[in-house]
XYZ file of C-alpha atoms in Angstrom:
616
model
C 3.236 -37.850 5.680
C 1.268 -37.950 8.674
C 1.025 -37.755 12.287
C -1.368 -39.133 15.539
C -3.750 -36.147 14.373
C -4.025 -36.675 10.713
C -2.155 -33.867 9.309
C -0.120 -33.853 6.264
C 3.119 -32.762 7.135
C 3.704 -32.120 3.426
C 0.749 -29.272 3.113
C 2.401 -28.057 6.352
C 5.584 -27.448 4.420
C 3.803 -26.211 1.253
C 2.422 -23.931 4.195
C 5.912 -23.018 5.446
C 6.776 -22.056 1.131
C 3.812 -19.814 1.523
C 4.439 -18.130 4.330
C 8.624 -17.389 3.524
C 7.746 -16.545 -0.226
C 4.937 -13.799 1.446
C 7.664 -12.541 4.275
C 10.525 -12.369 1.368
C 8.721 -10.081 -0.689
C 7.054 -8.150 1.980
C 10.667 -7.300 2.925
C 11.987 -6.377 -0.176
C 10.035 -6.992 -3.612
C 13.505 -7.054 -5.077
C 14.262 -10.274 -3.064
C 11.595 -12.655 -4.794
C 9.852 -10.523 -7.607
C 6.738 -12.773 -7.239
C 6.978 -13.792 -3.988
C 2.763 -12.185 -3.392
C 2.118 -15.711 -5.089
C 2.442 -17.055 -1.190
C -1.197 -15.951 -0.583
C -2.353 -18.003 -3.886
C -0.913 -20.813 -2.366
C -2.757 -20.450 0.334
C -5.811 -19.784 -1.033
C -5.400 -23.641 -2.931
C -4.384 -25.373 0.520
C -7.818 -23.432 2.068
C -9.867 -24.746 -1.122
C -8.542 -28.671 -0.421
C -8.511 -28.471 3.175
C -12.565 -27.498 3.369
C -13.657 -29.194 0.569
C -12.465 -32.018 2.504
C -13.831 -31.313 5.339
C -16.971 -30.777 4.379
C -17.394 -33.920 2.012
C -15.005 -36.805 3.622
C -16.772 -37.488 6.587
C -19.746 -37.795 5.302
C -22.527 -37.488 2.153
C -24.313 -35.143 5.081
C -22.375 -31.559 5.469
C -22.645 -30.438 8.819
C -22.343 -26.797 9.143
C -22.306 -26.052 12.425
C -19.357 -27.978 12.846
C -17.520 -26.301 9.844
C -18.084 -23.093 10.845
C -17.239 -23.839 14.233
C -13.997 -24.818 13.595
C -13.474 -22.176 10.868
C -14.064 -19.675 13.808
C -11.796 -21.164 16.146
C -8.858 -21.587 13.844
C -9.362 -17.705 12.603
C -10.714 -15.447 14.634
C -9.207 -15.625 18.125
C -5.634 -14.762 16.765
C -6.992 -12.502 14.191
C -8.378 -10.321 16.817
C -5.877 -10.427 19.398
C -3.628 -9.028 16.501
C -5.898 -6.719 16.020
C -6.075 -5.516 19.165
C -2.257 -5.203 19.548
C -1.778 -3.197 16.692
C -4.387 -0.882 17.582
C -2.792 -0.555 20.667
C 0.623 -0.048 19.213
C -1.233 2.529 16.354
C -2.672 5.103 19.274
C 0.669 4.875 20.674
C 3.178 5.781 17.355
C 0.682 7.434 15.028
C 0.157 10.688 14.350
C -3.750 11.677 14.684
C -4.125 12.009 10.881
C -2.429 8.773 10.304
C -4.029 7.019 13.050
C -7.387 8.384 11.722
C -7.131 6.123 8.440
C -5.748 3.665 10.722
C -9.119 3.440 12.437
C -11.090 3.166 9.247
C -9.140 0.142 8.180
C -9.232 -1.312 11.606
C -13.402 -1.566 10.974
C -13.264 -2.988 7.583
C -10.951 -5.694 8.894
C -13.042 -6.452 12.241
C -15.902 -6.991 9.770
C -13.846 -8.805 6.828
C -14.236 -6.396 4.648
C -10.641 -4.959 4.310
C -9.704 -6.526 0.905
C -13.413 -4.015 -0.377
C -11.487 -0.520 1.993
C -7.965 -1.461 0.572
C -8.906 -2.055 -3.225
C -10.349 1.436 -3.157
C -7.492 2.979 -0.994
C -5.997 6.207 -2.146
C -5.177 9.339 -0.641
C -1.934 11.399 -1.283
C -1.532 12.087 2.492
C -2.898 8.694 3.678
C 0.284 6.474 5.205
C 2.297 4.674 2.139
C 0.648 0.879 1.802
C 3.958 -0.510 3.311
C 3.193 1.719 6.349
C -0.602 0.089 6.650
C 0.028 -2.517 9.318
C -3.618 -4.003 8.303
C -2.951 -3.922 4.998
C -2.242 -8.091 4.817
C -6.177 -8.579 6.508
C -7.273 -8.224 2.696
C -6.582 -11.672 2.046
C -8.583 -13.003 5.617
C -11.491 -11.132 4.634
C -11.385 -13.601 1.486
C -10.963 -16.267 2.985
C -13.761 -15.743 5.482
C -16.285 -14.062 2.795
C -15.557 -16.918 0.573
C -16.685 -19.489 3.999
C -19.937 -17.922 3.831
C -21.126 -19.256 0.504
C -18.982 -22.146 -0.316
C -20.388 -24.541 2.479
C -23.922 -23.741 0.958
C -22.442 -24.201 -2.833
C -21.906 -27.844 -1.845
C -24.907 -28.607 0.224
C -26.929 -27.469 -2.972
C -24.417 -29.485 -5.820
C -25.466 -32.895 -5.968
C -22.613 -34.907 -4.940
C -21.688 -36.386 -8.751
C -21.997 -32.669 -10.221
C -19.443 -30.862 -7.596
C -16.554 -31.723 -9.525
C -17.743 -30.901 -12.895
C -19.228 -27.257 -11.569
C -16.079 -26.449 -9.444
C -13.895 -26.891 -12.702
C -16.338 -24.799 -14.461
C -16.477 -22.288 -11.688
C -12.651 -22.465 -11.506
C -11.802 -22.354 -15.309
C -15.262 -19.541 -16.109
C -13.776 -17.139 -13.311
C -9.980 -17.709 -14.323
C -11.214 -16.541 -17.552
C -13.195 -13.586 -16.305
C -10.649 -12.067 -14.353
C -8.009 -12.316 -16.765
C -10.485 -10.603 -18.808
C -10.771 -7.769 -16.372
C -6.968 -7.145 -16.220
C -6.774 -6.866 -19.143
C -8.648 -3.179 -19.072
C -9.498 -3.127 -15.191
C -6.940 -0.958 -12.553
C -5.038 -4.184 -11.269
C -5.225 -3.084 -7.540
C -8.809 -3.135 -7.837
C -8.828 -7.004 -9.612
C -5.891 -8.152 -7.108
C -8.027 -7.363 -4.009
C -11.215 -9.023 -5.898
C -13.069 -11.608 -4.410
C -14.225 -12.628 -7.713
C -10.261 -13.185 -8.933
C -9.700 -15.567 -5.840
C -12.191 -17.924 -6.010
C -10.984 -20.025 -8.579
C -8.081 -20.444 -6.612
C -10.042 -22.157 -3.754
C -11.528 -24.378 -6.712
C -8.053 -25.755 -7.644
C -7.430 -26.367 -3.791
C -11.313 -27.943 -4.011
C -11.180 -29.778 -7.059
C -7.809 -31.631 -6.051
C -9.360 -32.755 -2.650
C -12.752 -33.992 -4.495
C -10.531 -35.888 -7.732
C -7.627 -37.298 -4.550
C -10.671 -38.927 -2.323
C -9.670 -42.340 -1.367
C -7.080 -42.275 -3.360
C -3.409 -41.908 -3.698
C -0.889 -41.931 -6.647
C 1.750 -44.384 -7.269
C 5.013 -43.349 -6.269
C 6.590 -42.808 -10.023
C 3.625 -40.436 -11.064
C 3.498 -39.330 -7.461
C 7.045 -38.117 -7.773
C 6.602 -36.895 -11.313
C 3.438 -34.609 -9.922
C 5.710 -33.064 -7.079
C 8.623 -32.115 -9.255
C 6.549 -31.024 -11.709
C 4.618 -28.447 -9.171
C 8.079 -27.657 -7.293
C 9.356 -26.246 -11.396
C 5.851 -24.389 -11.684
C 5.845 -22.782 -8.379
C 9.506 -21.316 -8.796
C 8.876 -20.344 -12.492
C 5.705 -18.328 -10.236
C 7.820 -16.759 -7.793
C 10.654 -15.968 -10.353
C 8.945 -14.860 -13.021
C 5.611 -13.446 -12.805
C 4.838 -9.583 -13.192
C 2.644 -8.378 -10.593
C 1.560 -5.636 -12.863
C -0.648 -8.531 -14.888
C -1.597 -10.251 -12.246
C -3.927 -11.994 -10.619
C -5.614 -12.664 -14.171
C -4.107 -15.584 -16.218
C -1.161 -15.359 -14.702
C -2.546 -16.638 -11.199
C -2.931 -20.311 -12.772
C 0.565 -21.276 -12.575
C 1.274 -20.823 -8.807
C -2.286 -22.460 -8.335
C -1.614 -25.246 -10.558
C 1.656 -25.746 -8.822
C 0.030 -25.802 -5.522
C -2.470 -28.338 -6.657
C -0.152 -30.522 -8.267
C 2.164 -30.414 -4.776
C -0.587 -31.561 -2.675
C -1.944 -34.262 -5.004
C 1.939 -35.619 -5.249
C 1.374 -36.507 -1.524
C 4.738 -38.558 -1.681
C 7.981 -38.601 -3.913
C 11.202 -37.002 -3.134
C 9.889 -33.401 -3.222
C 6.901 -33.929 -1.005
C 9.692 -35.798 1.849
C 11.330 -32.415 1.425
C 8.431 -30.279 2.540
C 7.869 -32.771 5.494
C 10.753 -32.157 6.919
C 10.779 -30.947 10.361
C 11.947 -27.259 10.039
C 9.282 -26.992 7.197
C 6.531 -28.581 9.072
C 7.469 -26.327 12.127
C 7.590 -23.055 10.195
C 4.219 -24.500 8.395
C 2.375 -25.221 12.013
C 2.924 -21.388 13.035
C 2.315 -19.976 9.052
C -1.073 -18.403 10.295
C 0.246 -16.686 13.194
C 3.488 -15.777 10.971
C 1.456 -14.319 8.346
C -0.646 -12.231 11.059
C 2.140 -10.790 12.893
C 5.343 -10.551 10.181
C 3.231 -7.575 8.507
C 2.358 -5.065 11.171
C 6.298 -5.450 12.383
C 7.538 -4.362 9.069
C 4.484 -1.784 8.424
C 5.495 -0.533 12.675
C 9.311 -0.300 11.240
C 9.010 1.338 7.787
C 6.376 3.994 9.883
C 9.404 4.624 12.660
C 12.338 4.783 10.267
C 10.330 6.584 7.126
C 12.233 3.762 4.940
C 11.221 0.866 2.922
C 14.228 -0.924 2.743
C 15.420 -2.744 5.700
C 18.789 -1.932 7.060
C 21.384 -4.396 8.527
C 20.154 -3.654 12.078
C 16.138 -3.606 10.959
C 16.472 -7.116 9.328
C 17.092 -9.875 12.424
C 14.887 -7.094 14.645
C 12.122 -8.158 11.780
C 12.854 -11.382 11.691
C 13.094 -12.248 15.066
C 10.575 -10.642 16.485
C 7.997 -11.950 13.500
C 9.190 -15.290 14.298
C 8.703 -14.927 18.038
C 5.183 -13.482 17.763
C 3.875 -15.991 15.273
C 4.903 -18.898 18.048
C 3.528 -16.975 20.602
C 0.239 -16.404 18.928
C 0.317 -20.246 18.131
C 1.189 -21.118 21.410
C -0.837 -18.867 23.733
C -3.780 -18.200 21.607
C -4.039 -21.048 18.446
C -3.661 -23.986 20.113
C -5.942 -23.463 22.975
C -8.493 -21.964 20.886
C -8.496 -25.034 18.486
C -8.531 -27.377 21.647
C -11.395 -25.837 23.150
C -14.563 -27.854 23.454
C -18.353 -26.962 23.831
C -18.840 -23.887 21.003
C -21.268 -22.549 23.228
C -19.587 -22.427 26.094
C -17.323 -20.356 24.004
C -19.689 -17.817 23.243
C -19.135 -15.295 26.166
C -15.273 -15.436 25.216
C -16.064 -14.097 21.850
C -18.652 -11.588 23.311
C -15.496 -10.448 25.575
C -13.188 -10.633 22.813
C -15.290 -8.507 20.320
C -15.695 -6.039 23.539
C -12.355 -5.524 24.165
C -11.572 -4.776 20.096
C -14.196 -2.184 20.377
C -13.040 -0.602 23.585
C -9.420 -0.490 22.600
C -10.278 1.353 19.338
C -12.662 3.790 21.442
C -9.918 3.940 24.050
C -7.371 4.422 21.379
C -8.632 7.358 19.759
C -8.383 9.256 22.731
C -4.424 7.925 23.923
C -3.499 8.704 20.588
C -4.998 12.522 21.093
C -3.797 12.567 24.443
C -0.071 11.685 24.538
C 0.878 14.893 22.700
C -0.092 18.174 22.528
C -1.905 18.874 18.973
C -0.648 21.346 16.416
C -2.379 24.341 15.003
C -3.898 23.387 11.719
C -1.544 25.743 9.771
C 0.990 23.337 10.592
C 0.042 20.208 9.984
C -1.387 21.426 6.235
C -0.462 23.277 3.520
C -3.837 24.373 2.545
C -7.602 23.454 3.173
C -8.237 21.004 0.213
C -11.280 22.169 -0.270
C -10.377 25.673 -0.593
C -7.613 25.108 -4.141
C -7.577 23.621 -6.643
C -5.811 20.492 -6.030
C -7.337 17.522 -8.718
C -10.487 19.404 -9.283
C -11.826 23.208 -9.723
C -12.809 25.154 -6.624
C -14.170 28.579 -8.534
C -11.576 30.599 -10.137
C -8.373 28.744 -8.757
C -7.143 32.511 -8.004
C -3.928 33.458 -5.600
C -2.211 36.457 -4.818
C -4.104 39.856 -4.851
C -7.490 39.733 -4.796
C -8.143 42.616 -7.144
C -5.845 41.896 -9.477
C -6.410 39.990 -12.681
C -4.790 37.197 -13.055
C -1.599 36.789 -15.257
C 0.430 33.905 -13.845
C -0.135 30.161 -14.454
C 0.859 27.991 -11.816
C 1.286 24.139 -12.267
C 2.498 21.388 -10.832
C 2.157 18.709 -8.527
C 1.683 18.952 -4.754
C 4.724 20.477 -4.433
C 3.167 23.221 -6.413
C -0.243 22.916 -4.255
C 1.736 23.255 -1.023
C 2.341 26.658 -2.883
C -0.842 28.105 -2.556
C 0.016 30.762 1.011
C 3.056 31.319 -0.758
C 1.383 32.789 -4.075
C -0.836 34.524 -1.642
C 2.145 36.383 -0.161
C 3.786 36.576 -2.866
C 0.974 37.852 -5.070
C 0.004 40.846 -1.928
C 3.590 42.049 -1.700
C 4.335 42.343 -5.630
C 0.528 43.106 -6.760
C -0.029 40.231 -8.823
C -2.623 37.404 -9.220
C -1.866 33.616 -9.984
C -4.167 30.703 -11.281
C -2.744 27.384 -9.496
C -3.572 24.458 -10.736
C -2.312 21.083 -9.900
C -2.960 17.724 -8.993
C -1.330 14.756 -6.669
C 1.936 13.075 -8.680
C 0.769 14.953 -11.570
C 2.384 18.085 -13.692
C -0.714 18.702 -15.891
C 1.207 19.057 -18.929
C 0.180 17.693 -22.298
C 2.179 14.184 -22.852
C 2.379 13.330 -18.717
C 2.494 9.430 -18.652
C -0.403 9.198 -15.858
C -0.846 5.368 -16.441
C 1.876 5.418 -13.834
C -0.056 7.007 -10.930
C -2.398 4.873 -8.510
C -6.090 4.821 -10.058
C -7.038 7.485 -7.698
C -4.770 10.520 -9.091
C -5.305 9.028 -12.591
C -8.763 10.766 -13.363
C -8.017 14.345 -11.362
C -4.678 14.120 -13.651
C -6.656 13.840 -16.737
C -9.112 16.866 -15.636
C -6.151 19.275 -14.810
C -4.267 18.220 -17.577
C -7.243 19.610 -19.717
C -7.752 22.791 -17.603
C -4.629 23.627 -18.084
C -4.613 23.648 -21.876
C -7.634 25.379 -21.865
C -5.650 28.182 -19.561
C -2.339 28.363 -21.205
C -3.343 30.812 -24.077
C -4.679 32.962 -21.549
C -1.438 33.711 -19.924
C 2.161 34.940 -20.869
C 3.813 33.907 -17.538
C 4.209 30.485 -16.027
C 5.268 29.018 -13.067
C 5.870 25.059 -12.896
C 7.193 23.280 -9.761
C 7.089 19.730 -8.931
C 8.395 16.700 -6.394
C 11.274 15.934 -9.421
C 12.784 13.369 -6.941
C 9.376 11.749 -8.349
C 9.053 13.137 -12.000
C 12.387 12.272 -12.942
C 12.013 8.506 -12.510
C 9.825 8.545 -15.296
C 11.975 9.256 -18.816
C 8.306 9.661 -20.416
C 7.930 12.624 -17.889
C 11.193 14.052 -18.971
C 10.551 13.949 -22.785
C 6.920 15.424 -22.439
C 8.441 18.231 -19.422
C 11.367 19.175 -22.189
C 8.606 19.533 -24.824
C 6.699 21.453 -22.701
C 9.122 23.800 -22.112
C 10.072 24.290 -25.676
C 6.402 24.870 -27.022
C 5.413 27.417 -24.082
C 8.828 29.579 -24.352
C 8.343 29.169 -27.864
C 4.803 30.605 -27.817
C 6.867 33.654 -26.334
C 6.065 33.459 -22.825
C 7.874 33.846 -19.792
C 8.453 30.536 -18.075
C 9.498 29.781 -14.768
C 11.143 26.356 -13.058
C 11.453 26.180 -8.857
C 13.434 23.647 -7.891
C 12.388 21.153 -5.934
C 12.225 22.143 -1.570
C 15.023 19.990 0.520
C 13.363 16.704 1.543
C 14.047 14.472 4.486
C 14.016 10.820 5.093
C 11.052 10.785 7.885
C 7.853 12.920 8.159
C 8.732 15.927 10.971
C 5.938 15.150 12.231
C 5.958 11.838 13.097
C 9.431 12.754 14.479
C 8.362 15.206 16.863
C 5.412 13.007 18.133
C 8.572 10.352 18.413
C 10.637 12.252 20.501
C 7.676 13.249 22.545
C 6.935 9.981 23.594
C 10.330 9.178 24.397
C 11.352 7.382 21.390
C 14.984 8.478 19.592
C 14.410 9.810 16.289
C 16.800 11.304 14.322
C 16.468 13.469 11.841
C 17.901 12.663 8.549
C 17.746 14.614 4.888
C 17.142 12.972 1.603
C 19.615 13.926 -0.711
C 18.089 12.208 -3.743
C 15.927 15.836 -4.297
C 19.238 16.969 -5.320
C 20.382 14.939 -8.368
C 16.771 15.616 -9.396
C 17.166 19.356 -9.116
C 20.245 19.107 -11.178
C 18.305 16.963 -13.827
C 15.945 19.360 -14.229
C 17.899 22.188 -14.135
C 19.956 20.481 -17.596
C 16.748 20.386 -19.127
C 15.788 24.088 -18.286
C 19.539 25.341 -19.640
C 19.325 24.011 -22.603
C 15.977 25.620 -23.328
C 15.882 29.259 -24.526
C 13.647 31.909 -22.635
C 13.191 29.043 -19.066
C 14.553 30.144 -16.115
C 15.394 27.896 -13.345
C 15.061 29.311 -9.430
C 16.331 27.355 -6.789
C 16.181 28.198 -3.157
C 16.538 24.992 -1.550
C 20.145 26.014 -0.318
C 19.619 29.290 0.560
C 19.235 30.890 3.786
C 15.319 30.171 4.094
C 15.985 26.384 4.363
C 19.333 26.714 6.549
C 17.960 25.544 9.694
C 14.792 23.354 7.715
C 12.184 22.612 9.096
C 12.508 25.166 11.220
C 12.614 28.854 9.983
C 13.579 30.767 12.772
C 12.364 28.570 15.382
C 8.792 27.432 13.756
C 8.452 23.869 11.907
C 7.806 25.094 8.316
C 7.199 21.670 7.089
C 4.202 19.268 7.217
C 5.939 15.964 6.458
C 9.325 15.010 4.745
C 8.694 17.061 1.587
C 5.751 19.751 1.811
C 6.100 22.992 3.795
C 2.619 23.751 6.146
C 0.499 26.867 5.582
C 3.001 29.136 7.822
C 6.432 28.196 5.897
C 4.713 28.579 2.999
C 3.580 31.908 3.618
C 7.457 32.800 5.003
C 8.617 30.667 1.693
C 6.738 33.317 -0.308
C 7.815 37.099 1.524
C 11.354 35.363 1.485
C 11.208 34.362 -2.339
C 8.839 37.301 -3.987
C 10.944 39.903 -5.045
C 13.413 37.716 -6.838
C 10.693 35.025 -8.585
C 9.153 38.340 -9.832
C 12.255 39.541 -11.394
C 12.572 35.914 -12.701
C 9.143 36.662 -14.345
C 9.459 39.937 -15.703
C 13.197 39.829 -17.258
C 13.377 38.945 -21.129
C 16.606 37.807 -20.578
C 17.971 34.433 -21.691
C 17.352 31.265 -20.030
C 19.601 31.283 -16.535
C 19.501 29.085 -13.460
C 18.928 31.558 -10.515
C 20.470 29.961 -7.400
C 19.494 32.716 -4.522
């Protein structure tokens, strides 16, 4: 199990499980529900692989070396990755996009990305599978948990480190199942304090193996027994209650694989295509990531087609080896750690003048919109998660008799209840919040932890409005509502209490939608890159499902414009881009959305007539 340089080729194949299980469900989560469990795994092999190095050679732990060769086995390819995908981020992203790009590219420089990721959340902020930085979380572990470990065992007397690493280990695994039990799991999952414990399995397996070595039967019996634990992990585990408890098993199934050490399993993982795959894991892990996050940004779709797949594959594949070979290796080799210090001043230059350099390619490669098309409001001007004064649209003079609600569909509505409400002489209260329809009943346990609170707060403004009104207006991204059945119960009771408190009640269909943001596409096609533009046609089953739910209600009314003549040449409207992404119109279309629409949404409003689907 090992070679001229004393490395286990088993723990490089444990390495290689790791690595695959990660890529698989990076991919597609449908492929290996659990496969996250990769980075546990790593975490274990990190635990046994320092602990040994920083108690096997000696009673005497010599830090200078440790960190030394922490810092040349991490950094160098960390930060020419970095510096790549900075590169590659002024090139592709839009300025908004490439803004939060920037913030995450500091919080990983400085190992902090797993603190800027837990708290991530912004409706208009790039989906997490678009975050080509997102994977740093788990390096800024790793390296945060360097910093005090090394000191944690110079402090333990020798005969107490095992004893108060399975106390740390089994006091921490208790903890954070504790916490996800109550605690937003995103928040827990990115938690130093939930990952530690899986270092102390990797830690307390090097410190109980020391000198020593199984026999072959129990050897065997360990290895087979880990190999069943780890797939029940990657089969079976639900992220949603995870790390917690649940992150024993794969940890446990880690430890129990490198303590095996021989046996018919471990011969398995030392064979060559593992150990190969294993050798380049770090540089696989680094690079696999911002490919898929670079793809899923370029095609505006998480699933990888037929044609995206090998392109991912082979091109992860060929990085990772080229990272290993052109920047690992020769870092690792390199002798003298002072003589390396005017490579790393160069190399921490060169991140900082890319991302200084980068904010200004990225500006300068094309031209800029005008604001009022690349928004659909100022947020801090509506009433979007939170009250901004009286959350009043449409004629300034005029009191207010409309209530608006929604999501951001119905926020990107704001110009349009301003035109609307100036041409017809009314005045609207909109209030909404991201993913949410403030209506009593919405399930908003299924939102991020972000929207969850402004949900709750609009949710309450908007009962305390209701009585106030006789006419409402409710519009929504039902492509996204209708997922949810609990949505669809609580919308249909809605709609049934408020037309049966005798007031007028109004449903707008969802707007078309289209598979990539417009704008990315036009900054695509400026820089020279094909991008077609594709619609989503989901939007439309959803518009039909809630249009079945607004027939069969008495005194609703259900206006839908997405195939009229507004959205004929979408997302253009007579020559001017109307939209702001793949599913909001900007400030101008929604001010054209609402001269085109008001005559007939006011008739919608003021008719007594039966409930009727009004399909302009």
């Amino acid at each position: 199990m090992r070679h001229a340089r004393n490395i286990r080729f088993d723990i490089q194949g444990l390495r290689a499980i790791a690595v695959l299980a990660v890529m698989l469900y990076h991919a597609n989560n449908g492929w290996l529900k659990a496969g996250y469990v990769g980075v546990d795994i790593f975490f274990v092999i990190s635990g046994f692989i320092i602990t040994a190095l920083l108690t096997e050679r000696s009673d005497k732990v010599d830090l200078v070396s440790f960190y030394a060769s922490r810092v040349k086995r991490i950094l160098p390819a960390y930060f020419v990755m970095l510096v790549v995908v900075c590169a590659l981020s002024a090139f592709m992203f839009v300025p908004d996009d490439f803004a939060f790009f920037l913030d995450s590219l500091k919080s990983s420089a400085l190992f902090t990305s797993n603190q800027y990721f837990s708290g991530f959340g912004s409706y208009f902020a790039p989906r997490a599978d678009e975050l080509p930085l997102l994977h740093t979380w788990s390096l800024a572990i790793e390296m945060q948990f360097y910093l005090f470990f090394p000191v944690l065992v110079i402090f333990l007397p020798k005969q107490w480190r095992l004893t108060a690493f399975a106390l740390l280990a089994a006091s921490l695994f208790a903890w954070s199942g504790y916490r996800g039990l109550g605690e937003s799991q995103d928040r827990m999952y990115f938690a130093l304090s939930a990952r530690v414990p899986e270092f102390m399995v990797g830690a307390i397996v090097a410190l109980l193996m020391r000198q020593r070595e199984l026999p072959m039967l129990l050897a065997s019996v360990f290895g087979g027994l880990g190999a069943i634990l780890l797939a029940w992990a990657v089969l079976a585990i639900d992220k949603q209650h995870f790390p917690g408890f649940w992150s024993i098993l794969p940890c446990v199934a880690a430890g129990l694989l490198i303590a095996a050490r021989r046996g018919p399993v471990s011969a398995l993982l030392a064979t060559r295509p593992m150990v190969w795959i294993g050798g380049i894991s770090y540089s696989l892990y680094l690079w696999h990531w911002p490919v898929l996050a670079f793809i899923r940004y370029y095609t505006g779709q998480y699933e990888l087609t037929a044609a995206w797949l090998p392109i991912f594959v082979a091109s992860s594949v060929l990085l990772g080896w080229l990272s290993y070979r052109l920047v690992e290796t020769p870092a690792r080799n390199a002798s003298g750690m002072m003589r390396q210090v005017p490579k790393w001043v160069v190399a921490g230059t060169v991140v900082v003048l890319v991302a200084w350099g980068g904010q200004r390619i990225n500006a300068s490669l094309v031209a800029p919109l005008p604001v009022e098309l690349t928004r659909y409001a100022a947020p801090e001007l509506i009433c979007h998660g939170t009250q901004v004064g009286a959350c009043k649209r449409g004629k300034a003079d005029a009191e207010v008799s409309v209530l608006v609600i929604g999501d951001s569909h119905a926020a990107q509505l704001n110009y349009f209840f301003d035109q609307v409400g100036e041409e017809q002489g009314v005045a609207y209260r909109v209030l909404t919040a991201s993913s949410c329809v403030p209506i009593p009943g919405f399930d908003f346990e299924r939102l991020p932890a972000w929207a969850q609170k402004p949900c709750r707060a609009q949710i309450e403004a908007v009962a305390g409005e209701l009585p106030k009104v006789e006419r409402v207006i409710i519009a929504g991204m039902w492509q996204y509502q209708m997922q949810s059945q609990a949505f669809a119960k609580a919308f249909a009771e809605f709609l049934v209490d408020t037309a049966g408190a005798h007031k007028h009640v109004v449903v707008l269909a969802q707007i078309p939608m289209f598979e990539t943001d417009v704008q990315r596409v036009r900054r695509f096609t400026e820089i020279g890159l094909p991008a077609p533009l594709r619609f989503n046609h989901e939007w439309q089953t959803a518009n039909q499902q809630v249009q079945a739910i607004v027939d069969r209600t008495p005194g609703v009314r259900f206006l839908d414009f997405s195939n009229s003549s507004f959205f004929a040449a979408a997302p253009y409207q007579q020559g001017l881009l109307i939209y702001r992404d793949s599913h909001h119109l900007n400030e101008v279309g929604a001010s054209r959305y609402g001269h085109y629409a008001a005559e007939q949404l006011q008739r919608a409003l003021d008719q007594p007539q039966p409930n009727v689907s009004l399909k302009p």
